[in-house]
Amino acid sequence: MPNNITRETPLHYFHKLSSHASSAQSPEIFNGQVEFALVVKEAPLSSFLNLRGNGSDKGFCSAVAEVLGVTVPTEPGTYHSNKDSSIYWLGPDEWLLFSCIDASNLEAQLRKALSGHISIVDISGGQTLINLRGDPCALAILLKKSSVYDFAAWPDADINAGRCAQTTFAKATAVVTNKADGSYDLILRRSFADYIAKWLLDAGQEFGCRIEA
Amino acid sequence: MSQINRLNTGARTDSTSRINFTYNGKQMQGVAGDTLASALLANGVNVVGRSFKYSRPRGIVGHGAEEPNAIMQIGSGAATVPNLRATQVELYEGLESASVNGWPNVNFDLMSITGWFGRMMPPGFYYKTFMYPAKLWMTYEHFIRKAAGLGSAPVQDDPDSYDKLNQHCDVLVVGAGPAGLVAAREAARAGARVIIADEQSEFGGSLLASINSIDGQAATSWVDELVAELESFSNVQTLPRSTAFGYYDHNFLGILQRRTDHLGISADSGSRQRLHRVRAKRVILATGAFERPLVFAQNDIPGVMQASSVSTYINRYGVAPGNRMILFTTNDNAYQTAIDWHRAGRAVVAVVDSRSAPSGEIVGSGTGNGYSSNSRLRSD
Amino acid sequence: MLLIHCPHCREDREEEEYSYSGEAHIVRPLEPEALSDQEWGDYLFFRKNPKGIHHEMWYHAVGCRRYFYATRNTLSYEILETYKVGEQPQVSAQGAAQ
Ligand SMILES: [Zn+2]
């Protein structure tokens, strides 16, 4: 691979847009006085791995925990994380790993630690993670506009654990998770990222929604 | 035209706060809290439309969703809306309204000649008579549509936006009258996630027009206290101006919320109307009841109105729709209307009761209160 | 719009997350070549389509992406149970009739 190729996240250009184009000069100001109630921020380039295996196999779980430093969540619709990595429950034998550790490095470590009937697929090129934060009421309405899932039924997240759900989002799909700070992470497919980001700007327009670079 | 029928006693109107509007191009005034219907009645407007076949004059009959006659074109230009019921349109400054049928206008209607002579459209005429030969239907339709009137759709692009929310709750209460409000309060106190929706501009339902008392206080202030309590709960969503229009499988309901229609302006931010797609664990339908109109000859002429509507216009809006009243009833309830009418300082000419010997508490109380006993007529 | 409980996600989810996958508990013949055309046709194309209790397969397409079974009343749309592949229904048409 030539060295001069620039790798960019799917939404690398998005900070140039906001729900109120005329206020681009003073991005903190919305309607003259109120701050933007919603902020969308894309995570930097990261690794996404799809992992499949037997969650009731103690050896499998401890090997994954050894590599990532995060225990495998076996309760449906939950995730565990530390400062570098997160493991999201996708199905009874399927997890999504999100990490700032280099993908090929991480995959090699996992393959070395795991044995038996497992699957690891590097899907880093096809995903992106965005964070949605802001006024809790505005966030709740934005999510109600976008998805049929009942996010309000979730308990608050802890610092290293919370809820996640793979569901419909803006007529596409996303993995939505809650965070300890009250914000939400969305994991989107790269091909839908532009569409969903524009959807968020439109749906958040009534509160003022901006993109943070 | 002045508000000749305005009283200063409306529980939910503020007669010191005037609102200007137009009806068929004429300047009129109503007050804060009015619907278009109550403001028209306050201004002494009797004829608000024409019937489809015979062009007979039509007046306001009801006070809510049941109104069959007062169908209006509201606003102008891109934001105009055809075929709204005047009884459901909240008055706002600068509101433009026009009756949708009657040509050239509802007060001088050329088509009503058919009503007088019955030649062009004889009684029992069925409009599809004109469909043959098929080629001429288009020609006929043009004039028949004009005769009937169905309002006109805006020709410009809609300036507003519309959105939808997916809602989830433990208890959905449809209707915020006394039953709905208490149900919502009990569910909320028990910690349930509650949504309560009502199509009217404010909660209270029939109590907004009631002069009775509940728990020792006026019904309207009882409503105010209860609504304030509901709004203090973080687990309660109150949706006024929201019509539940469908109840589908597994407690799935559709609710349309009108967010800015009562302001008369396009929303510069957010949506004009919002569709709530509600999935509820439990649903309480507390939608109340309509009065069933009585059937008698000429019961469609302007001035014939439901008894409950007369009481509502007097008590809620402070409007007495007329001067002299004959009350026709088959039950005790309607006697309250005679009492209300008398309290409004207007004459009850007669009470016609289809029963041979009406004798309820409220029937007797009317004798000394609303009208003299010798003015009471009976149909037998 | 149905509300369907996914036995894997252990949550009630909206119908739009699922896709319907036809009648449940249809076993593929072990020796297809030993079947008559009639028997093979019955296996491939013919379904019960009952009025009332029906066992059917659903796919949680945008959720956990797993198949599962549901017992549904095709008359009232009531879903009486959902269960994982490999499990047997607790509610049956015969049982409901008794
Ligand atoms: Zn599932």
XYZ file of C-alpha atoms and ligand atoms in Angstrom:
692
model
C 0.000 0.000 0.000
C 1.484 3.382 -0.977
C 2.317 5.569 2.010
C 0.832 8.772 0.613
C -2.837 7.699 0.888
C -4.680 9.782 3.484
C -7.117 7.761 5.585
C -10.183 9.783 6.546
C -13.261 9.094 8.620
C -16.567 8.983 6.682
C -17.686 12.346 8.102
C -14.308 14.152 8.041
C -15.861 17.054 6.096
C -18.952 17.400 8.250
C -17.825 20.051 10.699
C -18.251 22.557 7.896
C -22.034 22.120 8.122
C -24.530 23.041 10.813
C -28.296 23.249 11.114
C -28.089 27.027 10.868
C -25.793 27.999 8.035
C -26.053 31.750 8.720
C -24.640 31.324 12.219
C -21.450 29.697 10.942
C -19.457 32.775 12.008
C -20.400 32.305 15.644
C -20.981 28.588 16.034
C -21.807 28.811 19.739
C -24.770 31.080 19.107
C -28.169 29.832 17.994
C -31.118 32.159 17.346
C -29.031 35.068 18.575
C -28.802 34.010 22.196
C -29.278 30.319 22.931
C -26.428 27.887 22.638
C -26.765 24.951 20.325
C -28.639 22.350 22.345
C -27.209 19.418 20.400
C -23.684 18.594 19.345
C -22.606 15.820 16.992
C -18.989 14.694 17.049
C -17.377 11.920 15.079
C -14.721 9.766 16.746
C -11.267 9.680 15.111
C -10.319 6.691 12.969
C -10.658 3.561 15.121
C -10.808 -0.202 14.861
C -14.008 -2.198 14.590
C -13.927 -5.991 14.798
C -16.823 -8.387 14.583
C -16.283 -11.263 16.993
C -18.232 -14.506 17.182
C -17.803 -17.345 19.620
C -19.357 -19.170 22.526
C -20.112 -16.706 25.343
C -20.748 -19.493 27.827
C -17.221 -20.836 27.251
C -15.111 -19.500 30.147
C -11.902 -19.888 28.168
C -13.255 -17.758 25.291
C -14.400 -14.981 27.620
C -11.221 -14.871 29.671
C -9.032 -14.834 26.551
C -10.930 -11.833 25.111
C -10.772 -10.079 28.485
C -7.019 -10.745 28.630
C -6.402 -9.086 25.250
C -8.738 -6.091 25.581
C -8.834 -5.602 29.330
C -12.630 -5.583 29.054
C -14.943 -8.432 30.104
C -17.311 -9.876 27.501
C -20.913 -8.737 28.118
C -23.187 -11.785 28.018
C -26.359 -9.983 29.099
C -28.386 -9.025 25.954
C -28.214 -5.361 24.989
C -25.264 -4.364 27.155
C -21.688 -3.208 26.637
C -18.513 -3.086 28.722
C -15.632 -0.709 28.116
C -12.407 0.802 29.373
C -10.624 3.904 28.139
C -9.279 2.212 24.988
C -11.840 -0.382 23.998
C -15.521 -1.333 24.151
C -17.333 -4.637 23.609
C -20.976 -4.386 22.493
C -23.429 -7.308 22.649
C -24.912 -7.818 19.168
C -26.397 -11.300 19.537
C -26.155 -14.417 21.698
C -22.809 -15.345 20.114
C -21.763 -12.109 18.452
C -20.012 -8.948 19.682
C -18.742 -5.727 18.192
C -15.307 -4.637 19.378
C -14.451 -0.950 19.192
C -10.910 0.055 20.012
C -8.188 2.612 19.476
C -5.699 -0.261 19.218
C -4.626 -0.841 15.609
C -7.063 -3.302 13.987
C -4.580 -5.743 12.460
C -2.571 -5.794 15.668
C -5.714 -6.438 17.729
C -6.918 -9.153 15.371
C -3.560 -10.921 15.548
C -3.572 -10.796 19.351
C -7.102 -12.219 19.492
C -6.343 -15.004 17.019
C -3.349 -15.954 19.117
C -5.381 -16.016 22.349
C -8.537 -17.699 21.037
C -9.055 -21.210 19.810
C -11.893 -23.418 18.641
C -15.023 -22.367 16.753
C -14.640 -18.595 16.527
C -14.783 -15.839 13.930
C -13.010 -12.480 13.837
C -13.659 -10.047 10.983
C -12.027 -6.643 10.632
C -14.858 -4.275 9.639
C -13.042 -1.029 10.457
C -13.420 0.305 6.929
C -17.197 0.022 7.009
C -18.109 1.741 10.278
C -17.871 4.997 12.097
C -18.797 6.121 15.608
C -20.441 9.449 16.371
C -21.292 10.915 19.735
C -24.509 12.856 20.370
C -24.569 15.109 23.380
C -26.549 18.056 24.638
C -29.693 19.033 26.479
C -31.337 15.824 27.799
C -34.839 16.771 26.590
C -33.582 17.695 23.132
C -31.561 14.459 22.969
C -34.602 12.400 23.966
C -36.750 14.009 21.257
C -34.024 13.610 18.645
C -33.871 9.878 19.412
C -37.681 9.580 19.364
C -37.702 11.172 15.926
C -35.073 8.790 14.655
C -35.835 5.375 16.082
C -38.705 3.158 17.191
C -36.613 1.899 20.109
C -37.513 2.995 23.644
C -34.205 4.494 24.806
C -35.924 6.257 27.715
C -36.471 2.854 29.363
C -32.729 2.396 29.829
C -31.173 2.920 33.236
C -28.316 5.428 33.345
C -24.981 4.056 32.189
C -22.019 3.500 34.471
C -18.565 4.752 33.600
C -17.507 1.421 32.026
C -20.830 -0.295 31.274
C -24.194 0.568 29.804
C -26.919 -0.452 27.406
C -26.738 -0.857 23.648
C -29.241 -1.760 20.972
C -28.978 -2.504 17.321
C -32.132 -1.007 15.837
C -33.598 1.108 13.069
C -32.278 4.626 12.949
C -33.506 7.220 10.467
C -34.695 4.413 8.155
C -31.181 2.974 8.227
C -29.746 0.956 11.115
C -27.335 1.763 13.905
C -25.974 0.453 17.180
C -27.018 2.999 19.792
C -25.424 3.064 23.240
C -25.769 5.264 26.294
C -22.828 6.746 28.150
C -22.213 7.698 31.742
C -22.161 11.415 30.846
C -25.719 11.226 29.462
C -24.611 11.323 25.841
C -25.191 8.613 23.240
C -22.791 6.881 20.872
C -24.042 5.797 17.462
C -22.163 3.238 15.404
C -23.130 3.634 11.772
C -22.277 2.021 8.511
C -19.960 4.165 6.439
C -22.341 4.164 3.478
C -25.155 5.589 5.622
C -23.006 8.032 7.601
C -23.590 11.064 5.390
C -27.331 10.416 5.261
C -27.682 9.917 9.017
C -25.556 12.967 9.839
C -27.769 15.110 7.611
C -30.842 13.525 9.226
C -29.513 14.492 12.656
C -28.950 18.085 11.576
C -32.481 18.275 10.203
C -34.146 16.537 13.143
C -32.145 18.633 15.606
C -32.811 21.895 13.769
C -35.486 23.022 16.228
C -32.967 22.891 19.080
C -29.944 24.031 17.154
C -27.563 21.265 16.187
C -23.928 21.667 15.267
C -21.050 19.434 14.258
C -17.873 19.460 16.288
C -14.676 18.790 14.387
C -70.198 44.384 13.576
C -69.952 44.313 17.389
C -70.064 41.387 19.763
C -73.805 41.657 20.412
C -74.012 38.236 22.023
C -70.958 38.585 24.273
C -71.397 38.070 28.003
C -68.695 38.834 30.522
C -69.029 35.503 32.264
C -67.012 33.096 30.127
C -64.948 30.857 32.382
C -62.231 30.311 29.784
C -62.270 33.595 27.875
C -60.791 36.957 28.756
C -63.179 39.642 27.529
C -60.605 42.385 28.114
C -58.188 40.853 25.613
C -59.587 41.561 22.141
C -58.587 39.646 19.040
C -59.224 40.922 15.511
C -60.171 38.519 12.750
C -62.030 38.514 9.452
C -64.928 36.395 8.298
C -65.740 36.446 4.572
C -63.719 39.664 4.356
C -65.553 41.416 7.196
C -63.588 42.731 10.184
C -64.735 41.249 13.486
C -63.538 40.993 17.060
C -63.418 38.112 19.454
C -61.629 37.635 22.749
C -58.751 35.521 24.032
C -59.936 31.959 24.626
C -62.499 32.005 21.809
C -62.834 29.487 19.064
C -63.763 30.861 15.671
C -67.275 29.488 16.260
C -67.767 31.218 19.603
C -66.426 34.468 18.138
C -68.809 34.240 15.167
C -71.744 33.586 17.483
C -70.657 36.514 19.659
C -70.828 38.658 16.542
C -74.320 37.443 15.763
C -73.378 35.412 12.706
C -76.190 32.945 12.106
C -75.542 31.477 8.683
C -72.132 29.863 8.173
C -72.705 27.585 5.214
C -75.033 26.075 2.689
C -76.199 22.513 2.244
C -74.870 20.368 -0.581
C -78.035 19.629 -2.520
C -80.541 22.358 -1.859
C -78.278 25.155 -0.687
C -80.296 25.502 2.492
C -78.726 27.875 5.017
C -76.747 26.256 7.800
C -75.891 27.543 11.258
C -73.543 26.404 14.001
C -74.990 23.336 15.736
C -72.254 22.062 18.022
C -69.138 23.197 19.854
C -66.489 20.627 18.949
C -65.548 17.774 16.629
C -69.214 16.949 16.002
C -69.953 20.237 14.209
C -71.378 19.422 10.742
C -71.987 22.896 9.308
C -69.391 25.495 10.223
C -66.746 24.342 7.747
C -64.202 27.070 7.069
C -61.279 28.033 4.896
C -58.624 29.403 7.269
C -55.725 31.664 6.340
C -54.624 32.642 2.851
C -51.773 32.034 0.479
C -49.429 29.108 0.925
C -50.531 28.331 4.494
C -54.287 28.268 3.849
C -56.182 25.257 5.141
C -59.576 24.228 3.781
C -62.427 22.508 5.597
C -61.643 23.143 9.249
C -64.485 23.174 11.751
C -64.931 26.669 13.221
C -65.649 24.966 16.558
C -62.097 23.562 16.584
C -60.206 26.607 15.314
C -58.688 28.716 18.053
C -58.949 32.425 17.430
C -55.691 34.310 16.879
C -54.910 37.904 15.922
C -55.354 38.409 12.202
C -57.104 35.119 11.525
C -58.739 35.087 8.106
C -61.754 32.834 7.716
C -64.276 32.203 4.981
C -67.155 29.809 4.617
C -66.334 27.145 2.055
C -69.755 26.844 0.484
C -72.346 29.296 -0.742
C -72.008 31.087 -4.074
C -71.554 33.998 -4.487
C -71.762 34.101 -0.666
C -73.572 32.378 2.175
C -75.982 35.234 2.847
C -77.079 35.796 -0.746
C -76.868 32.415 -2.322
C -78.050 32.191 -5.945
C -78.189 28.465 -5.659
C -80.762 28.636 -2.903
C -83.275 29.430 -5.620
C -83.289 25.678 -6.008
C -84.418 25.528 -2.425
C -87.275 27.970 -3.065
C -88.567 26.568 -6.299
C -87.101 23.103 -6.367
C -87.016 23.141 -10.162
C -83.345 22.879 -11.043
C -82.692 20.294 -8.373
C -85.966 18.771 -7.310
C -86.313 17.091 -3.904
C -84.641 13.739 -3.824
C -82.288 14.770 -6.579
C -79.224 12.588 -6.659
C -76.190 14.379 -7.965
C -75.011 11.462 -10.065
C -78.119 12.004 -12.179
C -75.882 14.471 -13.953
C -73.217 11.920 -14.694
C -74.736 10.798 -17.983
C -73.769 11.295 -20.644
C -70.307 10.824 -19.171
C -68.810 13.461 -21.459
C -70.812 16.223 -19.824
C -69.991 15.190 -16.237
C -66.938 17.419 -16.179
C -69.117 20.400 -17.055
C -71.772 19.551 -14.512
C -69.206 18.805 -11.838
C -67.708 22.264 -12.101
C -70.990 23.905 -11.123
C -72.108 21.264 -8.672
C -68.804 21.495 -6.830
C -69.203 25.245 -6.710
C -72.709 24.727 -5.402
C -71.557 22.398 -2.669
C -68.164 23.879 -1.957
C -65.279 21.914 -0.584
C -62.788 24.677 0.086
C -59.666 25.235 -1.947
C -56.235 23.760 -1.488
C -53.222 26.100 -1.509
C -51.403 26.283 -4.837
C -47.994 27.301 -3.445
C -45.506 25.013 -1.734
C -46.225 24.328 1.934
C -43.929 26.624 3.976
C -44.149 24.407 7.046
C -42.454 21.216 8.093
C -43.973 18.214 9.811
C -42.327 15.532 11.915
C -43.026 12.402 13.893
C -42.003 10.951 17.230
C -41.950 7.323 18.330
C -43.342 7.312 21.849
C -43.490 4.619 24.503
C -45.451 4.718 27.731
C -47.005 2.595 30.445
C -50.376 4.324 30.299
C -51.831 6.341 27.448
C -54.944 8.314 28.338
C -57.028 9.541 25.418
C -59.215 12.417 26.532
C -58.530 14.891 29.333
C -61.978 15.334 30.790
C -62.677 14.496 34.429
C -62.251 10.735 33.920
C -59.073 11.022 31.849
C -57.454 13.558 34.168
C -58.054 11.472 37.282
C -56.860 8.309 35.531
C -53.667 10.072 34.438
C -53.088 11.468 37.928
C -53.477 8.070 39.585
C -51.136 6.413 37.070
C -48.603 9.227 37.460
C -48.663 9.037 41.258
C -47.985 5.297 40.962
C -44.828 6.116 38.993
C -46.017 4.986 35.564
C -44.861 6.706 32.395
C -48.016 8.503 31.268
C -49.073 10.278 28.087
C -52.383 12.125 28.162
C -53.753 13.594 24.940
C -56.770 15.751 24.245
C -57.871 17.329 20.986
C -58.869 20.606 22.626
C -56.635 23.588 23.314
C -56.785 22.988 27.050
C -57.479 20.055 29.312
C -60.754 19.710 31.202
C -63.228 18.446 28.613
C -66.820 18.950 29.691
C -65.701 20.587 32.950
C -64.511 23.671 31.056
C -68.183 24.454 30.498
C -69.431 23.336 33.888
C -70.727 25.599 36.629
C -70.848 22.721 39.099
C -68.343 22.206 41.845
C -66.054 19.275 42.610
C -64.631 18.634 46.076
C -66.011 21.969 47.187
C -64.384 24.087 44.493
C -65.424 25.320 41.066
C -64.990 22.622 38.421
C -62.714 24.826 36.325
C -60.331 25.552 39.201
C -60.357 21.853 40.127
C -59.207 21.222 36.523
C -56.480 23.866 36.801
C -55.113 22.311 39.982
C -55.128 18.806 38.532
C -53.449 19.873 35.302
C -50.771 21.721 37.290
C -50.127 18.561 39.300
C -49.870 16.474 36.112
C -47.402 18.919 34.593
C -45.234 18.737 37.688
C -44.527 15.029 37.105
C -41.420 14.248 35.064
C -43.011 10.926 34.049
C -46.047 12.596 32.431
C -46.291 14.012 28.933
C -49.292 16.273 28.386
C -50.419 16.687 24.789
C -53.113 19.318 24.267
C -54.336 20.052 20.714
C -53.654 16.388 19.967
C -56.142 14.105 18.279
C -55.818 10.351 18.707
C -56.999 9.087 15.341
C -56.308 5.369 15.279
C -55.959 2.410 17.609
C -53.991 -0.403 15.983
C -52.593 -3.815 16.948
C -50.813 -4.363 20.250
C -51.751 -0.966 21.730
C -50.265 1.103 18.931
C -51.971 4.492 18.520
C -51.550 7.443 16.215
C -51.899 10.959 17.634
C -51.718 14.156 15.590
C -50.520 17.177 17.556
C -51.197 20.653 16.159
C -48.274 22.689 17.467
C -48.493 26.085 15.777
C -51.895 26.200 14.044
C -53.357 28.206 16.942
C -50.664 30.873 16.537
C -51.524 31.512 12.920
C -47.905 31.697 11.840
C -45.522 29.326 10.192
C -43.120 27.829 12.696
C -39.680 29.330 12.089
C -38.158 26.458 13.988
C -39.563 22.983 14.459
C -42.679 21.483 12.998
C -46.194 22.764 12.537
C -47.785 19.393 13.215
C -46.324 16.330 14.854
C -47.350 12.715 14.516
C -46.919 10.719 17.709
C -46.635 6.987 17.075
C -47.409 5.701 20.539
C -46.799 2.189 21.811
C -48.557 1.916 25.162
C -48.638 -0.879 27.697
C -52.138 0.156 28.755
C -54.634 2.424 27.031
C -57.457 4.302 28.721
C -60.077 5.688 26.383
C -61.824 8.548 28.177
C -63.174 10.261 25.108
C -66.493 11.389 26.536
C -69.732 11.533 24.595
C -71.522 13.580 21.984
C -75.056 14.764 22.419
C -77.393 13.021 20.031
C -79.426 15.637 18.153
C -83.207 15.291 18.095
C -84.962 14.619 14.851
C -87.815 16.896 13.865
C -88.960 18.751 10.779
C -86.780 21.759 9.887
C -84.177 20.817 12.491
C -81.471 21.943 10.061
C -82.333 25.649 10.032
C -79.874 28.120 11.584
C -80.603 28.669 15.252
C -81.191 25.026 16.075
C -78.353 24.006 18.370
C -77.460 21.191 20.716
C -78.383 21.918 24.343
C -74.889 21.024 25.575
C -73.416 23.397 22.999
C -75.612 26.280 24.150
C -74.419 25.714 27.710
C -70.818 25.477 26.544
C -70.991 28.769 24.641
C -72.513 30.518 27.661
C -70.371 29.015 30.404
C -67.020 28.458 28.726
C -66.883 31.200 26.118
C -69.277 33.804 27.528
C -71.491 33.897 24.447
C -75.281 33.628 24.414
C -76.106 32.553 20.872
C -79.445 34.381 20.548
C -82.098 36.034 22.663
C -85.139 33.827 23.020
C -84.877 30.078 23.415
C -87.188 27.121 23.149
C -85.649 24.042 24.737
C -86.700 20.684 23.316
C -85.586 17.697 25.347
C -86.143 14.062 26.190
C -84.169 14.041 29.453
C -83.405 15.969 32.619
C -79.881 16.992 31.633
C -80.946 19.605 29.135
C -82.792 21.576 31.822
C -79.365 22.850 32.861
C -79.269 24.695 29.536
C -82.494 26.511 30.392
C -80.986 27.517 33.733
C -77.761 28.680 32.026
C -79.755 30.643 29.448
C -81.768 32.337 32.168
C -78.594 33.170 34.112
C -77.271 34.764 30.926
C -80.210 37.167 31.124
C -82.022 35.760 28.136
C -85.613 34.585 27.844
C -86.571 30.934 27.958
C -89.791 30.934 25.938
C -90.690 27.317 26.534
C -89.383 23.937 27.510
C -90.757 21.133 25.382
C -90.307 17.746 26.994
C -91.267 14.619 25.098
C -91.926 12.821 28.374
C -95.402 13.026 29.913
C -94.339 13.756 33.484
C -90.737 14.894 33.830
C -89.760 15.115 37.479
C -86.084 15.301 38.276
C -84.323 17.482 40.797
C -83.044 19.777 38.071
C -86.470 19.877 36.377
C -88.029 21.270 39.551
C -85.211 23.705 40.205
C -85.891 25.333 36.871
C -89.371 26.369 37.921
C -88.235 29.097 40.226
C -84.939 29.686 38.547
C -84.986 29.645 34.803
C -88.527 30.130 33.609
C -92.049 30.207 34.941
C -93.966 26.986 35.128
C -96.735 28.226 32.855
C -94.254 28.674 30.073
C -93.417 25.013 30.156
C -94.990 23.178 27.261
C -95.289 19.511 26.728
C -95.575 17.706 23.486
C -98.574 15.685 24.635
C -47.870 -2.807 13.700
C -47.077 -5.740 15.950
C -44.924 -5.677 19.037
C -42.800 -8.827 19.104
C -40.698 -10.174 21.952
C -37.310 -11.383 20.749
C -36.195 -14.372 22.858
C -32.533 -13.511 22.169
C -32.646 -9.767 22.886
C -35.217 -10.464 25.630
C -37.070 -7.297 24.732
C -40.294 -6.260 23.032
C -39.336 -4.707 19.719
C -41.349 -3.096 16.937
C -42.421 -5.144 13.934
C -40.332 -2.989 11.600
C -37.169 -4.527 13.093
C -38.257 -8.004 11.982
C -39.002 -9.849 8.817
C -41.437 -12.718 8.536
C -40.055 -16.059 7.447
C -43.055 -18.320 7.047
C -44.304 -21.411 8.806
C -42.156 -22.898 11.568
C -41.067 -26.479 12.288
C -40.820 -27.583 8.649
C -38.230 -30.341 8.551
C -36.173 -30.860 5.437
C -36.484 -34.488 4.260
C -33.334 -36.445 4.996
C -33.408 -38.178 1.619
C -34.963 -35.822 -0.937
C -34.156 -38.187 -3.770
C -36.340 -40.861 -2.156
C -39.459 -38.624 -2.275
C -42.181 -38.678 -4.897
C -42.826 -35.429 -6.817
C -45.992 -34.992 -4.766
C -44.120 -35.318 -1.455
C -41.347 -32.971 -2.593
C -43.936 -30.465 -3.815
C -45.734 -30.608 -0.476
C -42.477 -29.951 1.371
C -41.458 -27.085 -0.873
C -44.674 -25.234 -1.544
C -47.604 -26.282 0.643
C -48.226 -24.530 3.945
C -50.966 -24.821 6.581
C -52.123 -21.171 6.525
C -54.508 -21.773 9.447
C -57.165 -19.500 10.834
C -56.209 -19.178 14.486
C -53.104 -20.525 16.234
C -50.056 -20.604 13.953
C -46.403 -21.375 14.653
C -44.205 -19.220 12.486
C -40.612 -18.136 12.029
C -39.418 -14.551 12.415
C -36.034 -12.990 11.738
C -34.781 -10.131 13.931
C -33.292 -8.454 10.886
C -32.010 -5.167 12.337
C -31.565 -6.390 15.916
C -29.638 -9.507 16.896
C -30.009 -10.969 13.387
C -31.278 -14.325 14.705
C -34.207 -16.497 13.724
C -36.793 -17.521 16.313
C -40.304 -18.918 16.482
C -43.578 -17.278 17.459
C -47.018 -18.690 18.184
C -49.478 -16.191 16.797
C -53.234 -16.119 16.461
C -53.770 -15.172 12.820
C -57.289 -14.000 13.641
C -56.558 -11.622 16.522
C -52.841 -11.060 15.794
C -52.173 -11.863 19.426
C -48.681 -13.297 19.916
C -48.980 -15.994 22.553
C -45.285 -16.854 22.900
C -41.917 -16.611 21.211
C -39.195 -19.235 21.598
C -35.774 -20.119 20.296
C -35.023 -22.444 17.418
C -34.700 -25.957 18.819
C -37.388 -25.373 21.450
C -40.983 -26.555 21.312
C -44.096 -24.333 21.608
C -46.044 -24.260 24.882
C -49.244 -23.230 23.135
C -50.786 -25.283 20.353
C -54.004 -25.221 18.348
C -55.068 -28.501 19.987
C -54.234 -27.175 23.446
C -56.061 -23.906 22.798
C -59.145 -25.787 21.614
C -59.427 -27.744 24.863
Zn -33.261 -10.042 18.796
